[in-house]
GROMACS .gro file of C-alpha atoms in nm:
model
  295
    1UNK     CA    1 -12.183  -7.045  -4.268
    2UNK     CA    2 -12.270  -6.953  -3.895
    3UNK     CA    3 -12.056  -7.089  -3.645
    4UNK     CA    4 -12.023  -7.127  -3.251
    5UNK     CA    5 -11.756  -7.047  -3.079
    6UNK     CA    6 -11.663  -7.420  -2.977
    7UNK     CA    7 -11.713  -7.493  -3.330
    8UNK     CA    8 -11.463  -7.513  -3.587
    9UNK     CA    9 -11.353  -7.135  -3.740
   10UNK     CA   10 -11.312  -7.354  -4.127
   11UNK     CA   11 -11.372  -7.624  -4.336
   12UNK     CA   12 -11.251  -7.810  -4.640
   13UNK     CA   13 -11.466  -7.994  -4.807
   14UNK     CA   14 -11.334  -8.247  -5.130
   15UNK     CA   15 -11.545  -8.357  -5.374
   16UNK     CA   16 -11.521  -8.535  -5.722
   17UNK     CA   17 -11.522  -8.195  -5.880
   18UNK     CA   18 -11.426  -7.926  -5.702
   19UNK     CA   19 -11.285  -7.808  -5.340
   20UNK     CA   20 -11.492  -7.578  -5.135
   21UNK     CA   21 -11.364  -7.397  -4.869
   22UNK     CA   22 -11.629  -7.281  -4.553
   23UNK     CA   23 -11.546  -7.040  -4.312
   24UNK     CA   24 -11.799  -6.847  -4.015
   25UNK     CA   25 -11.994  -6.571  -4.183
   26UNK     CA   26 -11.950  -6.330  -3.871
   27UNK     CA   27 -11.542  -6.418  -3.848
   28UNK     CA   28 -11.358  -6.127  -3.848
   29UNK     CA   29 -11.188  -6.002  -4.171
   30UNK     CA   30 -10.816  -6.124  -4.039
   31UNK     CA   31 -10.944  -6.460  -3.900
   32UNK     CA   32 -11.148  -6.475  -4.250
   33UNK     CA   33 -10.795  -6.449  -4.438
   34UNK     CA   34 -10.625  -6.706  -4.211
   35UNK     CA   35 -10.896  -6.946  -4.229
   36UNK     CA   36 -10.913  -6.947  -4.564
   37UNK     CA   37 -10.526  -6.963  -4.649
   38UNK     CA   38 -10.509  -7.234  -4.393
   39UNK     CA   39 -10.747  -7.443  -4.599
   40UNK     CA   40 -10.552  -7.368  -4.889
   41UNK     CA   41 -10.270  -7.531  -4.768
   42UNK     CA   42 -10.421  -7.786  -4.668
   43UNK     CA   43 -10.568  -7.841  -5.065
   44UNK     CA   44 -10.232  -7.748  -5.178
   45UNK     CA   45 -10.028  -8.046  -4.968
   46UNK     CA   46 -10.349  -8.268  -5.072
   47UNK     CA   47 -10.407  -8.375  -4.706
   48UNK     CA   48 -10.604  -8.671  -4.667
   49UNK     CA   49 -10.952  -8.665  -4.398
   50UNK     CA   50 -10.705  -8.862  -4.172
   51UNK     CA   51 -10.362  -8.687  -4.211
   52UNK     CA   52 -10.501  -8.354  -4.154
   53UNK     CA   53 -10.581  -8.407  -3.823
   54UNK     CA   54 -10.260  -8.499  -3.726
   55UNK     CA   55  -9.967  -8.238  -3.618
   56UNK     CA   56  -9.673  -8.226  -3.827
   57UNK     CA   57  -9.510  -8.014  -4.110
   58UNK     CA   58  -9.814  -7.968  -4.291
   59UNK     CA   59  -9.969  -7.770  -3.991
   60UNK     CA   60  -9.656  -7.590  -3.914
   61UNK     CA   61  -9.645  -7.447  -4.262
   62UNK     CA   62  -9.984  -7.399  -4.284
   63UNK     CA   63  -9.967  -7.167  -3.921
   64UNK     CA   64  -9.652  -6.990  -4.108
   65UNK     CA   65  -9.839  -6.891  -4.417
   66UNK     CA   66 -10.180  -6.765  -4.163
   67UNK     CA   67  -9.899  -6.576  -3.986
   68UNK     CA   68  -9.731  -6.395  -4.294
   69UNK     CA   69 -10.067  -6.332  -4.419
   70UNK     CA   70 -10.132  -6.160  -4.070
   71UNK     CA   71  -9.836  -5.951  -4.104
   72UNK     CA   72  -9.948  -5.861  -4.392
   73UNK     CA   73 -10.272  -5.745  -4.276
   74UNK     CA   74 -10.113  -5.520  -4.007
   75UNK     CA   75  -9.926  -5.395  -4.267
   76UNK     CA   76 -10.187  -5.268  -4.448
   77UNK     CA   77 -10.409  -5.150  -4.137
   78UNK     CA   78 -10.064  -4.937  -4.045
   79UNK     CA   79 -10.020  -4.808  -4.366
   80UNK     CA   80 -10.398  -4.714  -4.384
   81UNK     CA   81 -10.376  -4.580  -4.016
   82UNK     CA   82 -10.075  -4.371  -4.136
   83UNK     CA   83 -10.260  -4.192  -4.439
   84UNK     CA   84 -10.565  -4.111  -4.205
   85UNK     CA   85 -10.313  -3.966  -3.968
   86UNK     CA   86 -10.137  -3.758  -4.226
   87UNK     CA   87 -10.459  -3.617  -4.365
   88UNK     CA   88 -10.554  -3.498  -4.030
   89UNK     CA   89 -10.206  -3.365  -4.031
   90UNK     CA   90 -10.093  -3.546  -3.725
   91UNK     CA   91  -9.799  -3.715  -3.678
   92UNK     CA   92  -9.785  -4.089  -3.570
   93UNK     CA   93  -9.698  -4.179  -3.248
   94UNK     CA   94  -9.424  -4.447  -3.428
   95UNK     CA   95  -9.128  -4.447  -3.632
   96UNK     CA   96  -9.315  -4.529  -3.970
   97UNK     CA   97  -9.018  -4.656  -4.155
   98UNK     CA   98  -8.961  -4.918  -3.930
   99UNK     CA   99  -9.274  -5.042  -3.847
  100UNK     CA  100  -9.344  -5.086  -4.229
  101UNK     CA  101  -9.004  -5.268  -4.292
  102UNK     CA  102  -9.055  -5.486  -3.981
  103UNK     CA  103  -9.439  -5.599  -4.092
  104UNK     CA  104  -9.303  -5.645  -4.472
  105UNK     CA  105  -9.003  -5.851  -4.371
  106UNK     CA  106  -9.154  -6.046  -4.127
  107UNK     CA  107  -9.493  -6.088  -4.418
  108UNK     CA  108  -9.237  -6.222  -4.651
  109UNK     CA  109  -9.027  -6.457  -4.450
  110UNK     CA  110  -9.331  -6.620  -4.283
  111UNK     CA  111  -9.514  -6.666  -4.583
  112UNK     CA  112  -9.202  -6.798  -4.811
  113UNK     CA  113  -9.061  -7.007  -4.545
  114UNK     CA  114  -9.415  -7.164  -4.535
  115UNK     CA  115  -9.395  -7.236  -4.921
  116UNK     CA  116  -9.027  -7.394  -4.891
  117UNK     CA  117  -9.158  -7.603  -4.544
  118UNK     CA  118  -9.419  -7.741  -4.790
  119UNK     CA  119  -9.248  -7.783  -5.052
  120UNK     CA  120  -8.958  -8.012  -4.901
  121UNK     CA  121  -9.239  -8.149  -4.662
  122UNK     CA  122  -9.407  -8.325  -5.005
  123UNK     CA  123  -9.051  -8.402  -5.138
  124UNK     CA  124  -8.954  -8.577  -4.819
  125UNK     CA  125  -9.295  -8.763  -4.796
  126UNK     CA  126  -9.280  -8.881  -5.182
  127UNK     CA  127  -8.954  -9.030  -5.038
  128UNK     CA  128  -9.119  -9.230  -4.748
  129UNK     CA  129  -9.421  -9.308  -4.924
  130UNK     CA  130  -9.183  -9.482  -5.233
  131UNK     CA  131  -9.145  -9.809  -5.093
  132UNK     CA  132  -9.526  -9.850  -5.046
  133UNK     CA  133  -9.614  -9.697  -5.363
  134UNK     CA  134  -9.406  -9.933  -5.580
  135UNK     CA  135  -9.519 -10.217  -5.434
  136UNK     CA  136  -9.831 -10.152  -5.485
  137UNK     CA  137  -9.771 -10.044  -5.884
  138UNK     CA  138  -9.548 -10.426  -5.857
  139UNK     CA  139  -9.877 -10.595  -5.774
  140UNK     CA  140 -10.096 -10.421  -5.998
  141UNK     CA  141  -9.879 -10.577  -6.278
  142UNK     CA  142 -10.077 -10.889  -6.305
  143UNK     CA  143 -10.364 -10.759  -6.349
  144UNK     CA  144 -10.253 -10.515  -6.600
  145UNK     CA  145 -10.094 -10.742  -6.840
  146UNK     CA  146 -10.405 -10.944  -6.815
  147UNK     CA  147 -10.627 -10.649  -6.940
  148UNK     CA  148 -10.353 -10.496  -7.177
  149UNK     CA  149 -10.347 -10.819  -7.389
  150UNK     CA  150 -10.729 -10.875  -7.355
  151UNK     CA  151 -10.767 -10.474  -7.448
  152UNK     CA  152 -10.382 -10.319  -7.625
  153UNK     CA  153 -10.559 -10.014  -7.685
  154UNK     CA  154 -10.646  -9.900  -7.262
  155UNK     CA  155 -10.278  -9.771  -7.270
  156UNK     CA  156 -10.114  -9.439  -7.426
  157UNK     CA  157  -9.793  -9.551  -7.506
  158UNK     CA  158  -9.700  -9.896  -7.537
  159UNK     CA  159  -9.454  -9.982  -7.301
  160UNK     CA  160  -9.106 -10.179  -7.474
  161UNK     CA  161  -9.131 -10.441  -7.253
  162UNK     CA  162  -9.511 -10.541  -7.120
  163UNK     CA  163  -9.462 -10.871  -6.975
  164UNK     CA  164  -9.183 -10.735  -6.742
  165UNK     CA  165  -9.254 -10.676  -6.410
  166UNK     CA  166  -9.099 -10.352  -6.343
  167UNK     CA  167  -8.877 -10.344  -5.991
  168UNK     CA  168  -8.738  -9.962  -6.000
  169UNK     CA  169  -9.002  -9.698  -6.070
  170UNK     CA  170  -8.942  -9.352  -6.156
  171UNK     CA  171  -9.209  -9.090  -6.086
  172UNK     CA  172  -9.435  -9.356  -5.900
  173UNK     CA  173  -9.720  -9.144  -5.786
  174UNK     CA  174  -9.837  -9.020  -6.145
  175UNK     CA  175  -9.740  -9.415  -6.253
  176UNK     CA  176  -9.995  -9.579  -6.011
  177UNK     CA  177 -10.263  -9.344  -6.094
  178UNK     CA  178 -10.238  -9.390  -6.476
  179UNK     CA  179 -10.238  -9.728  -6.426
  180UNK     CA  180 -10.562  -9.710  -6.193
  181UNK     CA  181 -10.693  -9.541  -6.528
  182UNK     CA  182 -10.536  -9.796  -6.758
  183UNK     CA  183 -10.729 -10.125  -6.519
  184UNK     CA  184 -11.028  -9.933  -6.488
  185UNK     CA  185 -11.068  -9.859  -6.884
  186UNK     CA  186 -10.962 -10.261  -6.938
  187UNK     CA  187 -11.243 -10.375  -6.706
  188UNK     CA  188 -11.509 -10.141  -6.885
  189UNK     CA  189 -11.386 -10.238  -7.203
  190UNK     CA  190 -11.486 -10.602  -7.088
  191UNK     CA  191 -11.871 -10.534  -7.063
  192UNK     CA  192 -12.075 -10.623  -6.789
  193UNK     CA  193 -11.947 -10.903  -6.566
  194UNK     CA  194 -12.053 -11.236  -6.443
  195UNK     CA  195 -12.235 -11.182  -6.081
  196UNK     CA  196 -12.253 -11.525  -6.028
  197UNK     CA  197 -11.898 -11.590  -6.067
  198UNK     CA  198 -11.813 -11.364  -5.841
  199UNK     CA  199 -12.083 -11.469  -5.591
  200UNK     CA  200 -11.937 -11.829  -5.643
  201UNK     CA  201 -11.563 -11.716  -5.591
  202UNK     CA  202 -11.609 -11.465  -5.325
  203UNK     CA  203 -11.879 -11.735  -5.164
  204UNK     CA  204 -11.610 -11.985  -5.157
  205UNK     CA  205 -11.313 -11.789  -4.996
  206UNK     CA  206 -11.530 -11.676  -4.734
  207UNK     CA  207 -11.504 -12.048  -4.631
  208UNK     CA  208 -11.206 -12.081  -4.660
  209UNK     CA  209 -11.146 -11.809  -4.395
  210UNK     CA  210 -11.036 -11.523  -4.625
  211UNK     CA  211 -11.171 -11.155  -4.477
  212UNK     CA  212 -11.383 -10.937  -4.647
  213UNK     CA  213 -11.183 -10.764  -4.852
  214UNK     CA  214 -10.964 -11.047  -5.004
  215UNK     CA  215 -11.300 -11.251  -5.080
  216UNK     CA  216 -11.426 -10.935  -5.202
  217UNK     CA  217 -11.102 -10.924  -5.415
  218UNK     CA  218 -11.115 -11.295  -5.539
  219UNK     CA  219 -11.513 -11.223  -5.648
  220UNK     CA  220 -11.327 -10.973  -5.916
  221UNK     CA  221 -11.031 -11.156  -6.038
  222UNK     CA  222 -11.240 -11.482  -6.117
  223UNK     CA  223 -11.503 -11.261  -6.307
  224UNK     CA  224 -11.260 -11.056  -6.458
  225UNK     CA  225 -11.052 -11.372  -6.595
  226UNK     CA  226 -11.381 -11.537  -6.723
  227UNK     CA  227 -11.503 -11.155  -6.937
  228UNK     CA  228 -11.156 -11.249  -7.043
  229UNK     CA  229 -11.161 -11.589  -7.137
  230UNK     CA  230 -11.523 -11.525  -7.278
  231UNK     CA  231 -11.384 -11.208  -7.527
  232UNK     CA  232 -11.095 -11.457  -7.661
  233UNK     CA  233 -11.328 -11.688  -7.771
  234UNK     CA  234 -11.531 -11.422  -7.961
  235UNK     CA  235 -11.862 -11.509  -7.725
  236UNK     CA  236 -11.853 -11.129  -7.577
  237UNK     CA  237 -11.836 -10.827  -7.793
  238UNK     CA  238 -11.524 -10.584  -7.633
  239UNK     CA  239 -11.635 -10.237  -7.576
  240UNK     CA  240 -11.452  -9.885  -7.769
  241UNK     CA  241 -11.312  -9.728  -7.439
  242UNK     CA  242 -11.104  -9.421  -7.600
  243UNK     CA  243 -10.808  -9.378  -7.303
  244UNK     CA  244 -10.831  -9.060  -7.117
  245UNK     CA  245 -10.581  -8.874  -6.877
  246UNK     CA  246 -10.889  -8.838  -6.657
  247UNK     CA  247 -11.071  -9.141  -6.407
  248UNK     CA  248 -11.356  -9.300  -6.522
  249UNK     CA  249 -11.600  -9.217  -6.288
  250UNK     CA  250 -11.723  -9.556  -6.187
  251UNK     CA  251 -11.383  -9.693  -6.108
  252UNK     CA  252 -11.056  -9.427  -5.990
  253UNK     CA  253 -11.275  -9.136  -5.930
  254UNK     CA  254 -11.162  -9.115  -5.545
  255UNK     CA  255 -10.920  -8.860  -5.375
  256UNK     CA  256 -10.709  -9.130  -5.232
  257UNK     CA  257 -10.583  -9.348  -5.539
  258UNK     CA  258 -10.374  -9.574  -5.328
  259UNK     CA  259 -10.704  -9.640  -5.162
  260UNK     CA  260 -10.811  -9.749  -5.508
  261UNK     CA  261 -10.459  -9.903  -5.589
  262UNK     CA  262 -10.493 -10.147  -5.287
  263UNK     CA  263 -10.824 -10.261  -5.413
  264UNK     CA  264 -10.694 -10.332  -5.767
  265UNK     CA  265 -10.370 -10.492  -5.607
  266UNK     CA  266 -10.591 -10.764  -5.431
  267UNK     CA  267 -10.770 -10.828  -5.731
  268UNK     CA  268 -10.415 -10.873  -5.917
  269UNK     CA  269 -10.275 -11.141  -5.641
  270UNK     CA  270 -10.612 -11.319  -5.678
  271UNK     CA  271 -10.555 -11.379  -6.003
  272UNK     CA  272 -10.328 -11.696  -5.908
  273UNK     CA  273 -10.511 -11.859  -5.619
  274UNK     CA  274 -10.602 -12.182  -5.693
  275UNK     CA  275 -10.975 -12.148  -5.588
  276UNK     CA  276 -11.014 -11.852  -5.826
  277UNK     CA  277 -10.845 -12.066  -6.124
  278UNK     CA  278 -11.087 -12.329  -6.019
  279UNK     CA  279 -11.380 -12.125  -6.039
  280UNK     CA  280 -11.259 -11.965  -6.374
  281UNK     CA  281 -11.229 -12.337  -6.481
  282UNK     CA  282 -11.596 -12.430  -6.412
  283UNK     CA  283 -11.703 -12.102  -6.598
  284UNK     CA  284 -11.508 -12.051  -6.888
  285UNK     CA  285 -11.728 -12.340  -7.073
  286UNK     CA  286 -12.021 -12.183  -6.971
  287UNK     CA  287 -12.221 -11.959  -7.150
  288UNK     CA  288 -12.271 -11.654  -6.973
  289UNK     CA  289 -12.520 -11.553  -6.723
  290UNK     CA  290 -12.749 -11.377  -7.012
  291UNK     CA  291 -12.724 -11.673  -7.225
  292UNK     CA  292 -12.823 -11.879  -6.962
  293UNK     CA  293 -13.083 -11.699  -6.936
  294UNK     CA  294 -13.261 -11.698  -7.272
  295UNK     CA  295 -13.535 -11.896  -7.352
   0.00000   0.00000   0.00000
């Protein structure tokens, strides 16, 4: 792409499928290598739209691995600069020795110390970001029981105890995504939901003062818990969802999965408000919204 100078010199761009990286068309060749390898890192530490604007270790090791990689390149426009001067039989200016172990060493420590920055930067930030994570896997729990004995077959392995709600969680980040998959596969399996029980439920806690999102959420739970009701007593037909390592598309196909993972949780601690309940209540005897509507 062409660029102006008060323009960014790169670009990541994310999408559902792959990563592309953009960088100006008339850059030079050693600010084309930086820009690129900067992006890199940026894939490689999985920076969010936000978090990459922000300084911290991320961008310092990101600015050590465009340094090593210009140490690099001066290492090869020396050592190229040396052979021309040696075929011309003339004799650099410079002690080539130590100009080529300086450019190496320097290449090598910059660009592994960038690699070891990163590496404990993720470590230490799958430490802070525990706490939240867990929680969030904690709330999803409702929820997933729900679906799991509505539809056994959404998970992999079969956990030994189900109905527990788990407190200490061991690899948490790979956890709360499969279990993003796992809800996500137990709603499809479900069929088509009731729109006007959500419009009801969501209708209702909007008078009740609830924001968007958590009126949003209750919409969800008191559809979901009707498809649910409804498959028990054999009036819906359960879909064949074969469980896959990968998202469905139409529900955990985001970059952010604790994005997705807050969404689910505020469908899971609908599940037990009394207005929900209520609405599932009035429902659950009816038949649903395309049986209502046959002639």
């Amino acid at each position: 792409m062409s660029v102006e100078q008060t323009e960014p010199c790169g670009l990541w761009v994310a999408t559902g499928e792959t990563d592309y990286v953009l960088y100006g068309r008339d850059s030079p060749p050693i600010l084309r290598l930086q820009t690129i390898l900067h992006e890199l890192m940026h894939i490689a530490l999985r920076h969010a739209g936000h978090a990459a604007l922000s300084w911290g270790t991320g961008q310092v090791a990101g600015l050590l691995l465009s340094a090593g990689a210009a140490f690099g390149a001066a290492f090869v426009a020396h050592k190229a600069l040396f052979l021309g001067l040696k075929l011309a039989d003339l004799a650099p200016p410079w002690p080539e020795p130590v100009v080529t172990q300086t450019l190496v060493t320097f290449s090598v420590v910059l660009i592994c110390s960038s690699f070891v920055l990163a590496t404990l930067w993720k470590a230490v930030d799958g430490v802070r970001a525990w706490p939240r994570r867990s929680a969030m896997y904690r709330d999803l729990h409702a929820l997933w029981y729900l679906l799991y004995q509505a539809v056994p077959d959404i998970v992999l392995v079969t956990p030994r105890r189900p109905r527990r709600d788990p407190w200490w969680v061991f690899g948490v980040e790979q956890r709360l995504y499969r279990r993003c998959v796992e809800i996500g596969d137990g709603i499809q399996a479900l069929g088509p939901q009731d729109a006007q029980v959500r419009t009801v439920a969501s209708g209702r806690a909007a008078e009740l003062g609830w924001d968007q999102a958590r009126a949003a959420a209750a919409g969800e739970a008191a559809a979901i818990l009707v498809a649910v009701r409804r498959l028990e007593q054999g009036r819906v037909v359960r879909r064949e969802v074969e469980p896959d390592l990968e998202p469905q598309p139409a529900k955990v196909a985001h970059v952010d999965v604790e994005a997705d993972a807050r969404r689910l949780a505020l469908i899971s601690i609908s599940l037990s408000e009394p207005l929900v309940r209520e609405t599932v209540a009035r429902f659950s005897s009816e038949p649903a919204s395309e049986e209502r509507a046959r002639p």
